[in-house]
mmCIF file of C-alpha atoms in Angstrom:
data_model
loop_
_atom_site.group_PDB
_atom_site.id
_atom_site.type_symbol
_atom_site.label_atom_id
_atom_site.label_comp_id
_atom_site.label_asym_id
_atom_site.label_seq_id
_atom_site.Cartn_x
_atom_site.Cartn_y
_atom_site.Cartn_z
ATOM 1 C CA UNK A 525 -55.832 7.760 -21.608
ATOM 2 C CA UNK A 526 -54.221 7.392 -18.158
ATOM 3 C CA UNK A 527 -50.787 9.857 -18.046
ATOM 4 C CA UNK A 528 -48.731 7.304 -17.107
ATOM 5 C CA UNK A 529 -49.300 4.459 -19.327
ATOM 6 C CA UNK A 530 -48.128 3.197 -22.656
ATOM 7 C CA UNK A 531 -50.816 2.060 -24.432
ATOM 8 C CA UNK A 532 -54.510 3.918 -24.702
ATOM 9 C CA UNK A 533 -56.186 0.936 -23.032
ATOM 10 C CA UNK A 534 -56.756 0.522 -19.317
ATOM 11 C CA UNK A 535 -56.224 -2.905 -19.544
ATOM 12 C CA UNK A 536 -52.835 -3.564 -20.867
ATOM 13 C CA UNK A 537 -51.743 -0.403 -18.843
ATOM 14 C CA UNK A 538 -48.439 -0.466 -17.401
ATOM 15 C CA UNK A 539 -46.187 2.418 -15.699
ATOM 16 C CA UNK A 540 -42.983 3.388 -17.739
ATOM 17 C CA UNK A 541 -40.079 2.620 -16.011
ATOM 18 C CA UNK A 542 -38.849 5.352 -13.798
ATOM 19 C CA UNK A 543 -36.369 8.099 -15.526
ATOM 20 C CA UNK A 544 -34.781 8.376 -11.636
ATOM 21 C CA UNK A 545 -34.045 5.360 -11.457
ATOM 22 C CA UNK A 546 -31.400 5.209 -14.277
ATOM 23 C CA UNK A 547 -29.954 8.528 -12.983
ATOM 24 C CA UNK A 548 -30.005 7.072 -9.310
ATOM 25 C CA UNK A 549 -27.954 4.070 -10.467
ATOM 26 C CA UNK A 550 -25.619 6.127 -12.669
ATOM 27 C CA UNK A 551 -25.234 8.266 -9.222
ATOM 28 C CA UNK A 552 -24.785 4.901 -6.695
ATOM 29 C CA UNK A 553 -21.179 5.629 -4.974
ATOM 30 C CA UNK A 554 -18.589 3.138 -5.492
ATOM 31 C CA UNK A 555 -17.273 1.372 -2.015
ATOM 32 C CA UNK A 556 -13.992 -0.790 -0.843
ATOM 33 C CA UNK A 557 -11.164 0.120 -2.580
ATOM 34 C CA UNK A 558 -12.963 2.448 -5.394
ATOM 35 C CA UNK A 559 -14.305 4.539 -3.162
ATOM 36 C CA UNK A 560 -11.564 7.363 -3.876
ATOM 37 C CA UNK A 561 -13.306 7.717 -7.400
ATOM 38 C CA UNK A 562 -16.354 9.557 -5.902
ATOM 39 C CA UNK A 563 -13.663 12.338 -5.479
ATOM 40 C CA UNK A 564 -13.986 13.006 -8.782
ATOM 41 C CA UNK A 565 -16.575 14.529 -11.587
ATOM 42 C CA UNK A 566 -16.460 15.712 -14.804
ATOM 43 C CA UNK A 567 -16.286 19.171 -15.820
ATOM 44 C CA UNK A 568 -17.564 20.764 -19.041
ATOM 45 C CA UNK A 569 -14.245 19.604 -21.499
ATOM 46 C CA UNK A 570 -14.840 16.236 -19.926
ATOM 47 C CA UNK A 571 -11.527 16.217 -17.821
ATOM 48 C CA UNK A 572 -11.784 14.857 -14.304
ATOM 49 C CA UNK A 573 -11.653 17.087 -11.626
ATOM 50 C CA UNK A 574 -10.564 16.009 -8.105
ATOM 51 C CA UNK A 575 -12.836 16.992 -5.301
ATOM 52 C CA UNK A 576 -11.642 15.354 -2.354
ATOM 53 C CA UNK A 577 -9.129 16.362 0.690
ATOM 54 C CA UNK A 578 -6.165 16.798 0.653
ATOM 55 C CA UNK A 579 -2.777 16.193 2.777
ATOM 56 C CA UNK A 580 0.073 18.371 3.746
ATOM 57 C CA UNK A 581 3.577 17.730 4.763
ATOM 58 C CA UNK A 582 3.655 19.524 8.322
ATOM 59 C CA UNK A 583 7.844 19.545 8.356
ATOM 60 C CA UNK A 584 10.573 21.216 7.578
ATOM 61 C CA UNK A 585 12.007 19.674 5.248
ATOM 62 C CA UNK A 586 10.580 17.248 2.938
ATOM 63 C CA UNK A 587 13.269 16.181 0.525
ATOM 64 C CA UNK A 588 15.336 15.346 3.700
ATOM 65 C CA UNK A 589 12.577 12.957 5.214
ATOM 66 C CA UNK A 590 12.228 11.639 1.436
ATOM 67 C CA UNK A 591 15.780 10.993 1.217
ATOM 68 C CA UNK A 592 15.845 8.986 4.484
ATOM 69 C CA UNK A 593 12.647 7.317 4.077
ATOM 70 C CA UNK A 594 14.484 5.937 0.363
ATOM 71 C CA UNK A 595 17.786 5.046 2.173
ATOM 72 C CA UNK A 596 15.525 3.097 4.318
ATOM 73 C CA UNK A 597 14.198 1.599 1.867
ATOM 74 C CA UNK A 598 16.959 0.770 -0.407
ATOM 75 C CA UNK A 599 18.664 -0.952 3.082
ATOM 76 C CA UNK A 600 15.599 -3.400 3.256
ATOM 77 C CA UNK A 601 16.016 -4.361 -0.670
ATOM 78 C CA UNK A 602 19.885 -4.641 -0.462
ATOM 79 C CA UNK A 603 19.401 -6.743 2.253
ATOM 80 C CA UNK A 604 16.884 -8.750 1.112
ATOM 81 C CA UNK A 605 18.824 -9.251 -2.183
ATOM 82 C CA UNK A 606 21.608 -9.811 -0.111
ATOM 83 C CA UNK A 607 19.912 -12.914 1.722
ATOM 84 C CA UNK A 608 19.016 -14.282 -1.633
ATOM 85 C CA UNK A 609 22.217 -14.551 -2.944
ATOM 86 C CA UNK A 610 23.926 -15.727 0.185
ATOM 87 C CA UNK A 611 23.904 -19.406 -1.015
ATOM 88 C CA UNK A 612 21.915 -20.389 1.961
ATOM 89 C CA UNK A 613 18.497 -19.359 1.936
ATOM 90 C CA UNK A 614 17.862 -21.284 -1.268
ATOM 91 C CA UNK A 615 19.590 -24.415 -0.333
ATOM 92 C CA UNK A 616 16.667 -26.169 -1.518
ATOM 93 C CA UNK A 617 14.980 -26.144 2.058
ATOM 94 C CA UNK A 618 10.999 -25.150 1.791
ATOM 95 C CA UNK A 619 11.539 -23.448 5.496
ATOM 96 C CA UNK A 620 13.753 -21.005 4.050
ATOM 97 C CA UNK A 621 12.423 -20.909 0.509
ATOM 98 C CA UNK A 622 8.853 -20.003 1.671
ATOM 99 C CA UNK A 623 9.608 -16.854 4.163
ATOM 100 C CA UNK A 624 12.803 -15.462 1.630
ATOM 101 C CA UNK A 625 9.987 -14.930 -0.900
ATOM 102 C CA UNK A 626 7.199 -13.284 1.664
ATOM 103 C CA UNK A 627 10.233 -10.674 2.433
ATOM 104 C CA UNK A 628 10.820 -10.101 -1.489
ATOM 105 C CA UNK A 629 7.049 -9.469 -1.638
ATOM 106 C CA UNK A 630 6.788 -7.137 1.295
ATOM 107 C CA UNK A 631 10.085 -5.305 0.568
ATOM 108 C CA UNK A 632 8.788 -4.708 -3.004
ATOM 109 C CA UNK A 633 4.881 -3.380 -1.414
ATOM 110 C CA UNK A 634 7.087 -0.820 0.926
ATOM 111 C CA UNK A 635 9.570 -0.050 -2.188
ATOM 112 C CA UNK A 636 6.022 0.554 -4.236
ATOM 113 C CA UNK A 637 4.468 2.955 -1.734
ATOM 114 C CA UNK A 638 7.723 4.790 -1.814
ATOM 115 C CA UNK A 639 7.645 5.399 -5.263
ATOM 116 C CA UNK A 640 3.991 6.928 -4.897
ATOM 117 C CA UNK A 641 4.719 8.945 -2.167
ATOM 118 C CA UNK A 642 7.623 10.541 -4.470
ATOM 119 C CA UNK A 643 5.523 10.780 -7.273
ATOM 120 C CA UNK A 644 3.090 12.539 -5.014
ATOM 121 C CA UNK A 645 4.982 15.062 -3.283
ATOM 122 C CA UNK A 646 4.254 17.167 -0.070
ATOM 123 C CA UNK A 647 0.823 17.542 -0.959
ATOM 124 C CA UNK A 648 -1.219 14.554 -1.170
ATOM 125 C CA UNK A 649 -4.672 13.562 -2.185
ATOM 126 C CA UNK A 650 -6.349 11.440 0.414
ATOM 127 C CA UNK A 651 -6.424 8.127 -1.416
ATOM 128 C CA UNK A 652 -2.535 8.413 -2.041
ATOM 129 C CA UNK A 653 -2.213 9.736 1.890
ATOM 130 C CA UNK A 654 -3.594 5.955 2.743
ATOM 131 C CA UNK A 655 -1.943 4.011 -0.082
ATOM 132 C CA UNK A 656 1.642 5.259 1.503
ATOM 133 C CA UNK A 657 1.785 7.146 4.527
ATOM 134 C CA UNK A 658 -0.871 5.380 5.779
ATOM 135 C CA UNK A 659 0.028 2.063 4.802
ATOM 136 C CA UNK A 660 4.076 1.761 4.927
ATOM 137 C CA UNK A 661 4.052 0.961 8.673
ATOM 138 C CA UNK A 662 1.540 -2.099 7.561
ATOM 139 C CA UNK A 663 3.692 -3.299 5.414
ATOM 140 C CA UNK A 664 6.932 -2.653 7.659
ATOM 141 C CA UNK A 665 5.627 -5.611 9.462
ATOM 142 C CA UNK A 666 4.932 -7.572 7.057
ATOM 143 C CA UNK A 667 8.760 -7.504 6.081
ATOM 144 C CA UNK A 668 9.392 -7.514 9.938
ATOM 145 C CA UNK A 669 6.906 -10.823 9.620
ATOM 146 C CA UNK A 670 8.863 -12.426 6.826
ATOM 147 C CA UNK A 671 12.303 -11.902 8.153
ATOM 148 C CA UNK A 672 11.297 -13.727 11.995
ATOM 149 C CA UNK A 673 9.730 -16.227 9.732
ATOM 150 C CA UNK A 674 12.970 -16.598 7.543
ATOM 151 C CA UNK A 675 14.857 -16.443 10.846
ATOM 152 C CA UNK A 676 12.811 -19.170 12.219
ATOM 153 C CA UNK A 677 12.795 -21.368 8.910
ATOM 154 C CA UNK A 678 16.840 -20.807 8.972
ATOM 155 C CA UNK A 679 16.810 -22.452 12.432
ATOM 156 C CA UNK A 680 14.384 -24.791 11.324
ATOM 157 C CA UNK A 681 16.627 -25.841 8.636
ATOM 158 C CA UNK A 682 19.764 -26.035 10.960
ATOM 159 C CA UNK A 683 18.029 -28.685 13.200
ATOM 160 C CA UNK A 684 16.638 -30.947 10.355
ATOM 161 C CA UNK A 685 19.643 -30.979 8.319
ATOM 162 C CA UNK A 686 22.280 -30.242 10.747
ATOM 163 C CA UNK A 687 24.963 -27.518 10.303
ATOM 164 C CA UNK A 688 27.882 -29.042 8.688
ATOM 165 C CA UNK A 689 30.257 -27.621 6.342
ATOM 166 C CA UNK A 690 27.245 -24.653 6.189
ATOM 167 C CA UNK A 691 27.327 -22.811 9.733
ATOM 168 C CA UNK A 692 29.019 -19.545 9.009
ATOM 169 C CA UNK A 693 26.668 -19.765 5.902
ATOM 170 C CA UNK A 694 24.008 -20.146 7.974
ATOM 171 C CA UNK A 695 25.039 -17.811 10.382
ATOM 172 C CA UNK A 696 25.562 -15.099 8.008
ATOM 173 C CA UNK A 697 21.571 -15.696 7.000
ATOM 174 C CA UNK A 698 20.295 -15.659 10.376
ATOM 175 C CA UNK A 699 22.325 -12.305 10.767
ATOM 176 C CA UNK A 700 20.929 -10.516 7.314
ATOM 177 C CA UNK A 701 17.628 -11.478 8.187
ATOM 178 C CA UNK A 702 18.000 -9.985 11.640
ATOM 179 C CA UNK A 703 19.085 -6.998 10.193
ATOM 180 C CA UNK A 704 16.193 -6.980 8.088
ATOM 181 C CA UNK A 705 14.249 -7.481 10.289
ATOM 182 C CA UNK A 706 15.769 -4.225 12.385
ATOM 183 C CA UNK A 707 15.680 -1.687 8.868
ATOM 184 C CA UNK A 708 11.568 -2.374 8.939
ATOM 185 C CA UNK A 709 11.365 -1.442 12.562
ATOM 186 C CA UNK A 710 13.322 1.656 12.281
ATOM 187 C CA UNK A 711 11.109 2.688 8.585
ATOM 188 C CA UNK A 712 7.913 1.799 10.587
ATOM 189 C CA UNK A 713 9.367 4.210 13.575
ATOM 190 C CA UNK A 714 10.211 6.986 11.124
ATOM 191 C CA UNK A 715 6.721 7.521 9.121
ATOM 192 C CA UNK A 716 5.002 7.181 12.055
ATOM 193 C CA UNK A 717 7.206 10.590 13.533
ATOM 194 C CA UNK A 718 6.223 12.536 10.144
ATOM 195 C CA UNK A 719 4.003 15.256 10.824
ATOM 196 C CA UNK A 720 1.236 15.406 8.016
ATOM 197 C CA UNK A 721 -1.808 17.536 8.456
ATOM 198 C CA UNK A 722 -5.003 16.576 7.034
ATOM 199 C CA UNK A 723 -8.695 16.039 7.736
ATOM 200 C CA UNK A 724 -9.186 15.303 11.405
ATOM 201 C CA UNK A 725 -10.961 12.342 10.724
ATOM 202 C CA UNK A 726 -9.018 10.885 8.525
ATOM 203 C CA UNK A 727 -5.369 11.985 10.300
ATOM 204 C CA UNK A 728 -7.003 10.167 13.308
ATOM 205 C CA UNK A 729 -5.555 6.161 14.038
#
């Protein structure tokens, strides 16, 4: 009887499917944007553990770059609240319409990866390092983005259906917008100055 086959008979022999091969799929790593869960195992209560690296807040003082990173933040949403409700911007014209709603979208991603980064602390594990620190100058520009496109929409608007009776109005938008625009330069400028220490490879641009 051959070792490695299921029935007693040569002829319908046939290998039994390889043991390693379940335990080599279990083991496959995940990629893209589950790839932080091979940071992780089991131990022996079942709990997950976190293996991976972590990073530290190299400052002096944290809550004080927290509290400026929020007032930062809470500029770009009062701002971009501000905009919406300035009569303007939805004056039923698509090339304000469109770019108003790209900043609300942005401003809420950089008013998101603030509330991780506070949830996180000084000390963060690698996938929240990238899914904030990492990633709020990204999506700095894409408010910065929205805002030139709402500026340009605005302007749009001003030569297609004139400026009467609407100009301070329209004015007023173009200004906001502006200064929207000017509140995501100066957050992108300020977590890019905050000193975090961390893997080398991963600190690196």
């Amino acid at each position: 009887m051959c070792a490695c086959c299921v029935y007693p008979d040569l002829s319908g022999c046939r290998k039994r499917p390889s043991e390693g091969a379940g335990m080599a799929d279990k083991k496959k790593k995940q990629a893209g944007r589950r790839a932080y869960l091979n940071d992780f195992h089991r131990d022996l209560t079942g709990a997950y553990i976190y293996d991976g690296s972590h990073f530290h807040f190299a400052g002096d003082g944290w809550k004080q770059a927290l509290l400026r990173l929020w007032a930062l933040g809470i500029v770009l949403v009062v701002l971009v609240l501000a905009g919406g409700f300035s009569g303007e911007t939805m004056a039923h014209c698509v090339f304000q319409i469109l770019p108003y709603l790209m900043e609300v979208g942005a401003v809420g991603s950089v008013v998101w990866a603030l509330v991780r980064l506070t949830s996180g602390g000084e000390t963060l594990r690698a996938y929240v390092y990238k899914a904030t620190v990492q990633a709020l100058p990204g999506r700095a520009v894409l408010v910065m983005c929205a805002a030139g496109a709402g500026m340009l929409g605005t302007a749009l608007c001003m030569i297609v259906h004139g400026t009467a009776g609407r100009l301070a109005g329209l004015l007023l938008c173009l200004l906001l917008k502006a200064a929207l625009l000017a509140g995501a330069w100066l957050l992108r400028r300020y977590v890019q100055t905050l000193p975090w220490e961390g893997p080398p490879e991963e600190t690196a641009d």
